[in-house]
A tleap script that builds the chain and sets N, CA, C and O, in Angstrom:
source leaprc.protein.ff14SB
mol = sequence {
  NMET ALA LEU LEU LYS ASN GLU ASP THR GLY
  THR ASP ILE SER ILE TYR VAL SER LEU SER
  THR LYS GLN GLU VAL ILE ARG THR LEU GLN
  GLN THR LEU ASP GLY ASN THR HIE ILE GLN
  ARG ILE GLY LYS PRO ALA VAL THR TYR GLU
  VAL THR VAL TYR VAL ASN ASP GLU GLY LYS
  ALA GLN LEU MET SER ALA GLU ASP THR ALA
  ALA LEU LEU LYS VAL VAL VAL ASN SER GLY
  THR TYR TYR GLY ARG ILE THR GLU MET LYS
  ASN PHE GLU LYS LEU PRO ALA GLY TYR TYR
  LYS THR VAL PHE THR LEU ALA LYS GLU PRO
  PRO CGLU
}
set mol.1.N position { 87.982 106.774 137.346 }
set mol.1.CA position { 87.099 108.226 136.656 }
set mol.1.C position { 88.358 107.978 135.531 }
set mol.1.O position { 89.522 107.689 135.808 }
set mol.2.N position { 87.587 108.239 133.768 }
set mol.2.CA position { 88.239 108.712 132.825 }
set mol.2.C position { 87.813 110.382 133.278 }
set mol.2.O position { 86.918 110.865 133.971 }
set mol.3.N position { 89.328 111.128 132.239 }
set mol.3.CA position { 89.099 112.669 132.538 }
set mol.3.C position { 89.879 112.985 131.238 }
set mol.3.O position { 91.054 112.618 131.199 }
set mol.4.N position { 89.287 113.702 130.044 }
set mol.4.CA position { 90.183 114.139 129.234 }
set mol.4.C position { 90.058 115.943 129.931 }
set mol.4.O position { 89.179 116.728 130.285 }
set mol.5.N position { 91.618 115.884 129.810 }
set mol.5.CA position { 91.965 117.345 130.551 }
set mol.5.C position { 92.925 118.581 129.656 }
set mol.5.O position { 93.885 118.263 128.954 }
set mol.6.N position { 92.367 120.284 129.878 }
set mol.6.CA position { 93.285 120.819 128.967 }
set mol.6.C position { 93.653 121.382 130.466 }
set mol.6.O position { 93.082 121.643 131.525 }
set mol.7.N position { 95.273 121.410 129.754 }
set mol.7.CA position { 95.767 121.743 130.881 }
set mol.7.C position { 96.357 122.943 131.166 }
set mol.7.O position { 96.761 123.513 132.179 }
set mol.8.N position { 96.266 123.278 129.437 }
set mol.8.CA position { 96.362 124.835 129.689 }
set mol.8.C position { 95.665 125.944 130.255 }
set mol.8.O position { 95.894 126.887 131.013 }
set mol.9.N position { 94.658 125.428 129.543 }
set mol.9.CA position { 93.632 126.738 129.875 }
set mol.9.C position { 92.494 125.802 132.098 }
set mol.9.O position { 91.704 126.402 132.827 }
set mol.10.N position { 92.993 124.497 132.237 }
set mol.10.CA position { 92.639 123.855 133.061 }
set mol.10.C position { 91.038 123.237 133.323 }
set mol.10.O position { 90.544 123.099 134.442 }
set mol.11.N position { 90.467 122.958 132.238 }
set mol.11.CA position { 89.290 123.273 131.934 }
set mol.11.C position { 88.857 121.797 131.418 }
set mol.11.O position { 89.461 121.519 130.383 }
set mol.12.N position { 87.808 120.575 131.937 }
set mol.12.CA position { 88.064 119.124 131.701 }
set mol.12.C position { 87.010 118.998 130.132 }
set mol.12.O position { 85.986 119.680 130.158 }
set mol.13.N position { 87.100 118.711 129.693 }
set mol.13.CA position { 86.878 118.482 128.068 }
set mol.13.C position { 85.727 117.249 127.833 }
set mol.13.O position { 85.013 116.984 126.866 }
set mol.14.N position { 85.887 116.597 129.225 }
set mol.14.CA position { 85.326 115.044 128.658 }
set mol.14.C position { 85.230 114.136 129.813 }
set mol.14.O position { 85.402 114.942 130.727 }
set mol.15.N position { 85.085 113.105 130.319 }
set mol.15.CA position { 84.707 111.962 131.044 }
set mol.15.C position { 84.954 110.757 130.543 }
set mol.15.O position { 85.306 109.739 131.140 }
set mol.16.N position { 84.708 110.961 129.197 }
set mol.16.CA position { 84.016 109.789 127.905 }
set mol.16.C position { 85.102 109.848 127.460 }
set mol.16.O position { 85.068 110.576 126.468 }
set mol.17.N position { 87.115 109.081 127.844 }
set mol.17.CA position { 87.720 108.526 127.136 }
set mol.17.C position { 88.189 107.575 127.084 }
set mol.17.O position { 88.008 106.811 128.032 }
set mol.18.N position { 88.675 107.324 126.424 }
set mol.18.CA position { 89.468 105.887 126.373 }
set mol.18.C position { 91.117 106.458 125.307 }
set mol.18.O position { 91.281 107.305 124.430 }
set mol.19.N position { 92.362 105.116 126.232 }
set mol.19.CA position { 93.637 105.372 125.662 }
set mol.19.C position { 94.128 103.706 125.336 }
set mol.19.O position { 93.784 102.674 125.913 }
set mol.20.N position { 95.016 103.899 124.239 }
set mol.20.CA position { 95.816 102.943 123.435 }
set mol.20.C position { 96.867 103.507 123.602 }
set mol.20.O position { 96.752 104.730 123.524 }
set mol.21.N position { 98.071 103.075 123.842 }
set mol.21.CA position { 99.113 103.415 124.022 }
set mol.21.C position { 100.048 102.753 122.605 }
set mol.21.O position { 100.272 101.567 122.362 }
set mol.22.N position { 100.448 103.903 121.862 }
set mol.22.CA position { 101.828 102.701 120.528 }
set mol.22.C position { 102.667 103.276 120.227 }
set mol.22.O position { 102.722 104.506 120.214 }
set mol.23.N position { 103.288 102.720 119.999 }
set mol.23.CA position { 105.540 102.995 119.272 }
set mol.23.C position { 105.602 102.578 117.902 }
set mol.23.O position { 105.367 101.523 117.312 }
set mol.24.N position { 105.951 103.616 117.603 }
set mol.24.CA position { 106.955 103.507 116.244 }
set mol.24.C position { 108.515 103.076 116.931 }
set mol.24.O position { 109.141 103.618 117.842 }
set mol.25.N position { 108.833 101.909 116.114 }
set mol.25.CA position { 110.117 101.986 115.850 }
set mol.25.C position { 110.781 102.834 114.341 }
set mol.25.O position { 110.196 103.074 113.285 }
set mol.26.N position { 112.016 103.102 114.699 }
set mol.26.CA position { 112.761 102.915 113.054 }
set mol.26.C position { 113.811 102.345 112.963 }
set mol.26.O position { 114.824 102.639 113.597 }
set mol.27.N position { 113.670 101.218 111.944 }
set mol.27.CA position { 114.606 100.125 112.009 }
set mol.27.C position { 115.076 100.163 110.247 }
set mol.27.O position { 114.449 100.394 109.213 }
set mol.28.N position { 116.387 99.838 110.534 }
set mol.28.CA position { 116.617 99.194 109.038 }
set mol.28.C position { 116.681 97.983 108.788 }
set mol.28.O position { 117.003 97.210 109.689 }
set mol.29.N position { 116.440 97.598 107.725 }
set mol.29.CA position { 116.963 95.224 107.432 }
set mol.29.C position { 118.028 95.316 105.608 }
set mol.29.O position { 118.180 95.685 104.443 }
set mol.30.N position { 118.451 94.565 106.891 }
set mol.30.CA position { 119.711 94.493 105.581 }
set mol.30.C position { 119.657 92.643 105.498 }
set mol.30.O position { 119.552 91.700 106.281 }
set mol.31.N position { 119.783 92.844 104.235 }
set mol.31.CA position { 120.294 90.800 103.783 }
set mol.31.C position { 121.346 90.771 103.345 }
set mol.31.O position { 121.617 91.502 102.392 }
set mol.32.N position { 122.172 90.024 103.827 }
set mol.32.CA position { 123.879 89.811 103.641 }
set mol.32.C position { 123.388 88.361 102.585 }
set mol.32.O position { 122.581 87.432 102.614 }
set mol.33.N position { 124.495 88.922 101.681 }
set mol.33.CA position { 124.476 87.723 100.652 }
set mol.33.C position { 124.314 86.317 100.829 }
set mol.33.O position { 123.877 85.513 100.005 }
set mol.34.N position { 124.884 86.016 102.494 }
set mol.34.CA position { 124.436 84.630 102.225 }
set mol.34.C position { 122.800 84.050 103.039 }
set mol.34.O position { 122.437 83.059 103.671 }
set mol.35.N position { 122.293 85.102 102.647 }
set mol.35.CA position { 120.532 84.947 103.400 }
set mol.35.C position { 120.389 85.282 104.773 }
set mol.35.O position { 119.394 85.264 105.498 }
set mol.36.N position { 122.220 85.761 105.113 }
set mol.36.CA position { 120.630 86.358 106.845 }
set mol.36.C position { 120.507 87.876 106.841 }
set mol.36.O position { 120.931 88.683 106.013 }
set mol.37.N position { 119.856 88.058 107.915 }
set mol.37.CA position { 119.197 89.313 107.622 }
set mol.37.C position { 119.330 90.155 109.113 }
set mol.37.O position { 118.923 89.738 110.197 }
set mol.38.N position { 119.943 91.318 108.880 }
set mol.38.CA position { 119.978 91.591 109.887 }
set mol.38.C position { 119.385 93.023 110.584 }
set mol.38.O position { 119.501 93.875 109.702 }
set mol.39.N position { 118.949 93.484 111.489 }
set mol.39.CA position { 118.250 93.900 111.380 }
set mol.39.C position { 118.843 95.819 112.684 }
set mol.39.O position { 118.956 95.944 113.904 }
set mol.40.N position { 118.977 96.525 111.867 }
set mol.40.CA position { 119.406 97.748 113.101 }
set mol.40.C position { 118.296 98.692 113.407 }
set mol.40.O position { 117.473 98.972 112.536 }
set mol.41.N position { 118.227 99.267 114.783 }
set mol.41.CA position { 117.316 100.166 115.035 }
set mol.41.C position { 117.841 100.784 115.277 }
set mol.41.O position { 118.923 100.439 115.755 }
set mol.42.N position { 117.518 102.245 115.152 }
set mol.42.CA position { 117.889 103.108 114.858 }
set mol.42.C position { 117.122 104.552 116.003 }
set mol.42.O position { 116.026 105.032 115.711 }
set mol.43.N position { 117.750 104.937 116.975 }
set mol.43.CA position { 117.548 105.956 117.961 }
set mol.43.C position { 116.070 104.629 119.137 }
set mol.43.O position { 115.896 103.414 119.035 }
set mol.44.N position { 115.337 105.714 120.118 }
set mol.44.CA position { 114.198 105.487 120.802 }
set mol.44.C position { 112.887 105.162 119.908 }
set mol.44.O position { 112.812 105.817 118.868 }
set mol.45.N position { 112.094 104.461 120.105 }
set mol.45.CA position { 110.749 104.629 120.542 }
set mol.45.C position { 110.232 105.502 120.071 }
set mol.45.O position { 110.734 106.454 120.669 }
set mol.46.N position { 109.209 106.076 119.047 }
set mol.46.CA position { 108.416 107.385 119.160 }
set mol.46.C position { 107.053 106.939 120.113 }
set mol.46.O position { 106.051 106.276 119.845 }
set mol.47.N position { 107.294 107.295 120.751 }
set mol.47.CA position { 105.669 106.795 121.761 }
set mol.47.C position { 104.672 107.537 121.430 }
set mol.47.O position { 104.887 108.746 121.348 }
set mol.48.N position { 103.419 107.058 121.172 }
set mol.48.CA position { 102.374 108.093 120.562 }
set mol.48.C position { 101.010 107.846 121.428 }
set mol.48.O position { 101.323 106.791 121.979 }
set mol.49.N position { 99.874 108.108 121.835 }
set mol.49.CA position { 98.584 107.230 122.323 }
set mol.49.C position { 97.428 107.881 121.542 }
set mol.49.O position { 97.155 109.081 121.532 }
set mol.50.N position { 96.684 106.719 120.779 }
set mol.50.CA position { 95.565 106.946 120.296 }
set mol.50.C position { 94.344 107.027 120.930 }
set mol.50.O position { 93.797 106.018 121.375 }
set mol.51.N position { 93.515 108.921 121.078 }
set mol.51.CA position { 92.228 108.552 121.931 }
set mol.51.C position { 90.759 108.459 121.052 }
set mol.51.O position { 90.183 108.577 119.970 }
set mol.52.N position { 90.691 108.160 122.418 }
set mol.52.CA position { 88.735 107.821 122.017 }
set mol.52.C position { 88.145 108.537 123.191 }
set mol.52.O position { 88.274 108.345 124.400 }
set mol.53.N position { 87.124 109.847 122.163 }
set mol.53.CA position { 86.650 110.324 123.141 }
set mol.53.C position { 85.198 111.025 122.765 }
set mol.53.O position { 85.156 111.820 121.826 }
set mol.54.N position { 84.487 110.835 123.221 }
set mol.54.CA position { 82.927 111.680 123.150 }
set mol.54.C position { 82.810 112.812 123.679 }
set mol.54.O position { 82.842 112.663 124.901 }
set mol.55.N position { 82.753 113.325 123.543 }
set mol.55.CA position { 82.337 115.265 123.395 }
set mol.55.C position { 80.673 116.022 122.796 }
set mol.55.O position { 80.129 115.596 121.777 }
set mol.56.N position { 80.133 117.053 123.562 }
set mol.56.CA position { 78.919 117.820 123.365 }
set mol.56.C position { 79.915 118.759 122.187 }
set mol.56.O position { 80.941 118.589 121.528 }
set mol.57.N position { 78.871 119.835 122.417 }
set mol.57.CA position { 78.980 120.362 121.332 }
set mol.57.C position { 80.324 121.452 122.304 }
set mol.57.O position { 81.213 121.813 121.533 }
set mol.58.N position { 80.447 121.762 123.217 }
set mol.58.CA position { 81.460 122.602 123.512 }
set mol.58.C position { 82.363 121.758 123.602 }
set mol.58.O position { 83.305 122.186 122.934 }
set mol.59.N position { 82.686 120.523 124.177 }
set mol.59.CA position { 84.096 119.449 124.091 }
set mol.59.C position { 84.138 119.818 122.190 }
set mol.59.O position { 85.157 120.079 121.551 }
set mol.60.N position { 82.954 119.745 121.733 }
set mol.60.CA position { 84.249 119.785 120.338 }
set mol.60.C position { 85.113 120.859 120.149 }
set mol.60.O position { 86.306 120.698 119.895 }
set mol.61.N position { 84.345 122.421 120.307 }
set mol.61.CA position { 84.962 123.640 120.733 }
set mol.61.C position { 86.403 123.538 120.427 }
set mol.61.O position { 87.174 123.960 119.566 }
set mol.62.N position { 86.472 122.393 122.078 }
set mol.62.CA position { 87.479 122.766 122.647 }
set mol.62.C position { 89.047 121.840 122.832 }
set mol.62.O position { 90.158 121.823 123.361 }
set mol.63.N position { 88.058 121.115 121.903 }
set mol.63.CA position { 89.309 120.017 121.722 }
set mol.63.C position { 89.795 120.607 120.106 }
set mol.63.O position { 90.930 120.357 119.699 }
set mol.64.N position { 88.998 121.251 119.426 }
set mol.64.CA position { 89.127 122.128 117.914 }
set mol.64.C position { 90.290 123.402 118.642 }
set mol.64.O position { 91.488 123.298 118.376 }
set mol.65.N position { 89.946 124.198 119.267 }
set mol.65.CA position { 90.980 125.009 119.854 }
set mol.65.C position { 91.981 124.239 119.979 }
set mol.65.O position { 92.827 124.343 119.091 }
set mol.66.N position { 92.279 123.067 121.259 }
set mol.66.CA position { 93.614 122.290 121.677 }
set mol.66.C position { 94.039 122.271 120.688 }
set mol.66.O position { 94.974 123.021 120.410 }
set mol.67.N position { 93.333 121.109 119.478 }
set mol.67.CA position { 94.322 121.055 118.384 }
set mol.67.C position { 95.303 122.633 118.224 }
set mol.67.O position { 96.414 122.787 118.731 }
set mol.68.N position { 94.560 123.680 117.399 }
set mol.68.CA position { 94.777 124.852 117.404 }
set mol.68.C position { 95.755 125.454 118.035 }
set mol.68.O position { 96.388 126.251 117.342 }
set mol.69.N position { 96.144 125.311 119.321 }
set mol.69.CA position { 96.848 125.827 120.290 }
set mol.69.C position { 97.639 124.979 120.527 }
set mol.69.O position { 98.218 125.114 121.605 }
set mol.70.N position { 97.959 123.953 119.805 }
set mol.70.CA position { 98.928 122.643 120.419 }
set mol.70.C position { 98.374 122.825 122.148 }
set mol.70.O position { 99.398 122.711 122.821 }
set mol.71.N position { 97.835 122.929 122.564 }
set mol.71.CA position { 97.913 122.954 123.981 }
set mol.71.C position { 98.481 121.497 124.785 }
set mol.71.O position { 98.854 120.400 124.369 }
set mol.72.N position { 98.385 121.896 125.670 }
set mol.72.CA position { 99.134 120.326 126.394 }
set mol.72.C position { 97.884 119.800 127.517 }
set mol.72.O position { 97.429 120.252 128.567 }
set mol.73.N position { 97.556 118.315 126.468 }
set mol.73.CA position { 96.291 117.457 127.269 }
set mol.73.C position { 96.736 116.271 128.056 }
set mol.73.O position { 97.608 115.434 127.823 }
set mol.74.N position { 95.455 116.503 129.592 }
set mol.74.CA position { 95.740 114.820 130.116 }
set mol.74.C position { 94.761 113.961 130.051 }
set mol.74.O position { 93.608 114.277 129.759 }
set mol.75.N position { 95.130 112.843 130.310 }
set mol.75.CA position { 94.463 112.171 130.005 }
set mol.75.C position { 93.917 111.203 130.983 }
set mol.75.O position { 94.588 110.259 130.565 }
set mol.76.N position { 93.113 110.593 132.123 }
set mol.76.CA position { 93.029 109.696 133.209 }
set mol.76.C position { 92.471 109.126 132.720 }
set mol.76.O position { 91.689 109.438 131.822 }
set mol.77.N position { 92.825 107.478 133.415 }
set mol.77.CA position { 92.122 106.398 132.440 }
set mol.77.C position { 92.709 105.236 133.471 }
set mol.77.O position { 93.828 105.287 133.980 }
set mol.78.N position { 91.886 104.341 133.649 }
set mol.78.CA position { 92.470 103.387 134.950 }
set mol.78.C position { 93.459 102.650 134.658 }
set mol.78.O position { 93.579 101.826 135.565 }
set mol.79.N position { 94.438 102.467 133.666 }
set mol.79.CA position { 95.826 102.413 133.326 }
set mol.79.C position { 96.692 103.636 134.018 }
set mol.79.O position { 97.749 103.365 134.587 }
set mol.80.N position { 96.147 105.155 133.940 }
set mol.80.CA position { 97.330 106.094 134.152 }
set mol.80.C position { 96.940 107.188 134.287 }
set mol.80.O position { 95.828 107.672 134.499 }
set mol.81.N position { 98.159 107.678 134.121 }
set mol.81.CA position { 97.273 109.497 133.336 }
set mol.81.C position { 98.863 110.050 132.342 }
set mol.81.O position { 100.075 109.991 132.553 }
set mol.82.N position { 98.317 110.371 131.653 }
set mol.82.CA position { 98.984 110.111 130.648 }
set mol.82.C position { 98.910 111.873 130.093 }
set mol.82.O position { 97.935 112.536 130.446 }
set mol.83.N position { 99.913 112.462 129.297 }
set mol.83.CA position { 99.936 114.097 128.953 }
set mol.83.C position { 100.271 114.082 127.696 }
set mol.83.O position { 100.501 112.908 127.404 }
set mol.84.N position { 100.510 115.165 126.265 }
set mol.84.CA position { 100.649 114.620 125.374 }
set mol.84.C position { 100.430 115.908 124.637 }
set mol.84.O position { 100.142 116.812 125.421 }
set mol.85.N position { 100.473 116.287 123.364 }
set mol.85.CA position { 99.885 117.000 122.549 }
set mol.85.C position { 99.030 116.540 121.466 }
set mol.85.O position { 99.445 115.513 120.931 }
set mol.86.N position { 97.659 117.148 120.870 }
set mol.86.CA position { 97.104 116.228 119.140 }
set mol.86.C position { 98.165 117.139 118.145 }
set mol.86.O position { 98.493 118.301 117.907 }
set mol.87.N position { 98.519 115.379 117.649 }
set mol.87.CA position { 99.348 115.770 116.190 }
set mol.87.C position { 98.612 115.326 115.325 }
set mol.87.O position { 98.928 115.713 114.200 }
set mol.88.N position { 97.147 114.207 115.400 }
set mol.88.CA position { 96.285 114.452 114.296 }
set mol.88.C position { 94.632 114.360 115.136 }
set mol.88.O position { 94.418 114.069 116.313 }
set mol.89.N position { 93.706 114.694 114.135 }
set mol.89.CA position { 92.556 114.544 115.092 }
set mol.89.C position { 91.989 114.186 113.549 }
set mol.89.O position { 92.171 114.839 112.522 }
set mol.90.N position { 91.150 112.778 113.750 }
set mol.90.CA position { 90.144 112.099 112.779 }
set mol.90.C position { 88.414 113.204 112.827 }
set mol.90.O position { 88.228 113.826 113.873 }
set mol.91.N position { 87.606 113.300 111.984 }
set mol.91.CA position { 86.557 114.019 111.404 }
set mol.91.C position { 86.070 113.386 112.659 }
set mol.91.O position { 86.421 112.360 113.242 }
set mol.92.N position { 85.113 114.330 112.927 }
set mol.92.CA position { 84.176 113.974 114.368 }
set mol.92.C position { 82.382 113.651 113.109 }
set mol.92.O position { 81.737 114.160 112.193 }
set mol.93.N position { 82.440 112.192 114.243 }
set mol.93.CA position { 81.537 111.744 113.791 }
set mol.93.C position { 80.058 111.973 114.862 }
set mol.93.O position { 80.056 111.638 116.046 }
set mol.94.N position { 78.790 112.642 114.107 }
set mol.94.CA position { 77.429 112.800 115.036 }
set mol.94.C position { 76.978 111.852 115.731 }
set mol.94.O position { 76.606 110.957 114.972 }
set mol.95.N position { 76.826 111.601 116.765 }
set mol.95.CA position { 76.024 110.557 117.319 }
set mol.95.C position { 74.650 111.475 118.181 }
set mol.95.O position { 74.659 112.657 118.523 }
set mol.96.N position { 73.757 110.645 118.324 }
set mol.96.CA position { 72.689 111.245 118.840 }
set mol.96.C position { 72.841 112.141 119.886 }
set mol.96.O position { 73.902 112.689 120.184 }
set mol.97.N position { 71.378 112.341 120.647 }
set mol.97.CA position { 72.170 113.209 121.870 }
set mol.97.C position { 73.012 114.253 121.671 }
set mol.97.O position { 73.886 114.683 122.425 }
set mol.98.N position { 72.669 114.637 120.567 }
set mol.98.CA position { 74.069 115.883 120.901 }
set mol.98.C position { 75.404 115.247 121.107 }
set mol.98.O position { 76.149 115.807 121.910 }
set mol.99.N position { 75.653 114.609 120.754 }
set mol.99.CA position { 77.071 114.103 120.835 }
set mol.99.C position { 77.842 114.011 119.780 }
set mol.99.O position { 77.250 114.032 118.700 }
set mol.100.N position { 79.605 113.862 119.754 }
set mol.100.CA position { 80.117 113.480 118.879 }
set mol.100.C position { 81.502 112.774 119.812 }
set mol.100.O position { 81.968 112.925 120.941 }
set mol.101.N position { 81.849 111.834 118.448 }
set mol.101.CA position { 82.931 110.728 118.539 }
set mol.101.C position { 83.937 111.777 117.976 }
set mol.101.O position { 83.683 112.873 117.477 }
set mol.102.N position { 84.786 111.352 118.118 }
set mol.102.CA position { 85.823 111.529 117.369 }
set mol.102.C position { 87.567 110.930 118.083 }
set mol.102.O position { 87.666 110.805 119.303 }
set mol.103.N position { 88.606 110.667 117.305 }
set mol.103.CA position { 90.138 109.299 117.754 }
set mol.103.C position { 91.104 110.946 117.287 }
set mol.103.O position { 90.995 111.837 116.445 }
set mol.104.N position { 92.025 110.594 118.438 }
set mol.104.CA position { 93.122 111.283 117.823 }
set mol.104.C position { 94.151 110.826 118.641 }
set mol.104.O position { 94.036 110.238 119.717 }
set mol.105.N position { 95.452 111.230 117.883 }
set mol.105.CA position { 96.484 110.722 118.718 }
set mol.105.C position { 96.903 111.967 119.139 }
set mol.105.O position { 96.429 113.059 118.824 }
set mol.106.N position { 98.320 111.588 120.267 }
set mol.106.CA position { 98.562 112.915 120.892 }
set mol.106.C position { 100.368 111.928 121.623 }
set mol.106.O position { 100.561 110.925 122.310 }
set mol.107.N position { 101.310 113.009 120.924 }
set mol.107.CA position { 102.727 112.615 121.142 }
set mol.107.C position { 102.943 113.120 122.793 }
set mol.107.O position { 102.485 113.994 123.529 }
set mol.108.N position { 103.705 112.257 122.858 }
set mol.108.CA position { 103.861 112.183 124.803 }
set mol.108.C position { 104.809 113.177 124.779 }
set mol.108.O position { 105.691 113.464 123.969 }
set mol.109.N position { 104.283 113.871 126.327 }
set mol.109.CA position { 105.393 114.476 126.794 }
set mol.109.C position { 105.473 114.079 128.289 }
set mol.109.O position { 104.556 113.558 128.924 }
set mol.110.N position { 106.356 114.310 128.627 }
set mol.110.CA position { 106.436 114.412 130.467 }
set mol.110.C position { 105.573 115.005 130.598 }
set mol.110.O position { 105.005 115.665 129.728 }
set mol.111.N position { 105.145 114.844 132.271 }
set mol.111.CA position { 104.213 115.832 132.794 }
set mol.111.C position { 104.955 116.660 133.488 }
set mol.111.O position { 105.911 116.251 134.146 }
set mol.112.N position { 104.505 118.322 133.414 }
set mol.112.CA position { 104.711 119.272 133.925 }
set mol.112.C position { 105.138 119.215 135.503 }
set mol.112.O position { 105.378 120.255 136.116 }
savepdb mol mol.pdb
quit
């Protein structure tokens, strides 16, 4: 069962949620005079989660509050349980039947 939950308040926000993992690697490319390319990776990759969620009016208010307070969110999907804090949230798209769709990015957090 899918679930998006605010761990700080203990409230369930939505059961209509999906998640994909992304990683960003910092690297430098250098080309030598003979044409060879050297790649240097710096540090560990930054892992983020892109979450798509469908919410009603109450869920929209809870998500906006979670973004404002940098609350710890828990996302449970078929592939596992993930924790993070919202770093970016796109505009809410109004859907029929009083629902909204949005996509947001979570910065990976270790479980508490």
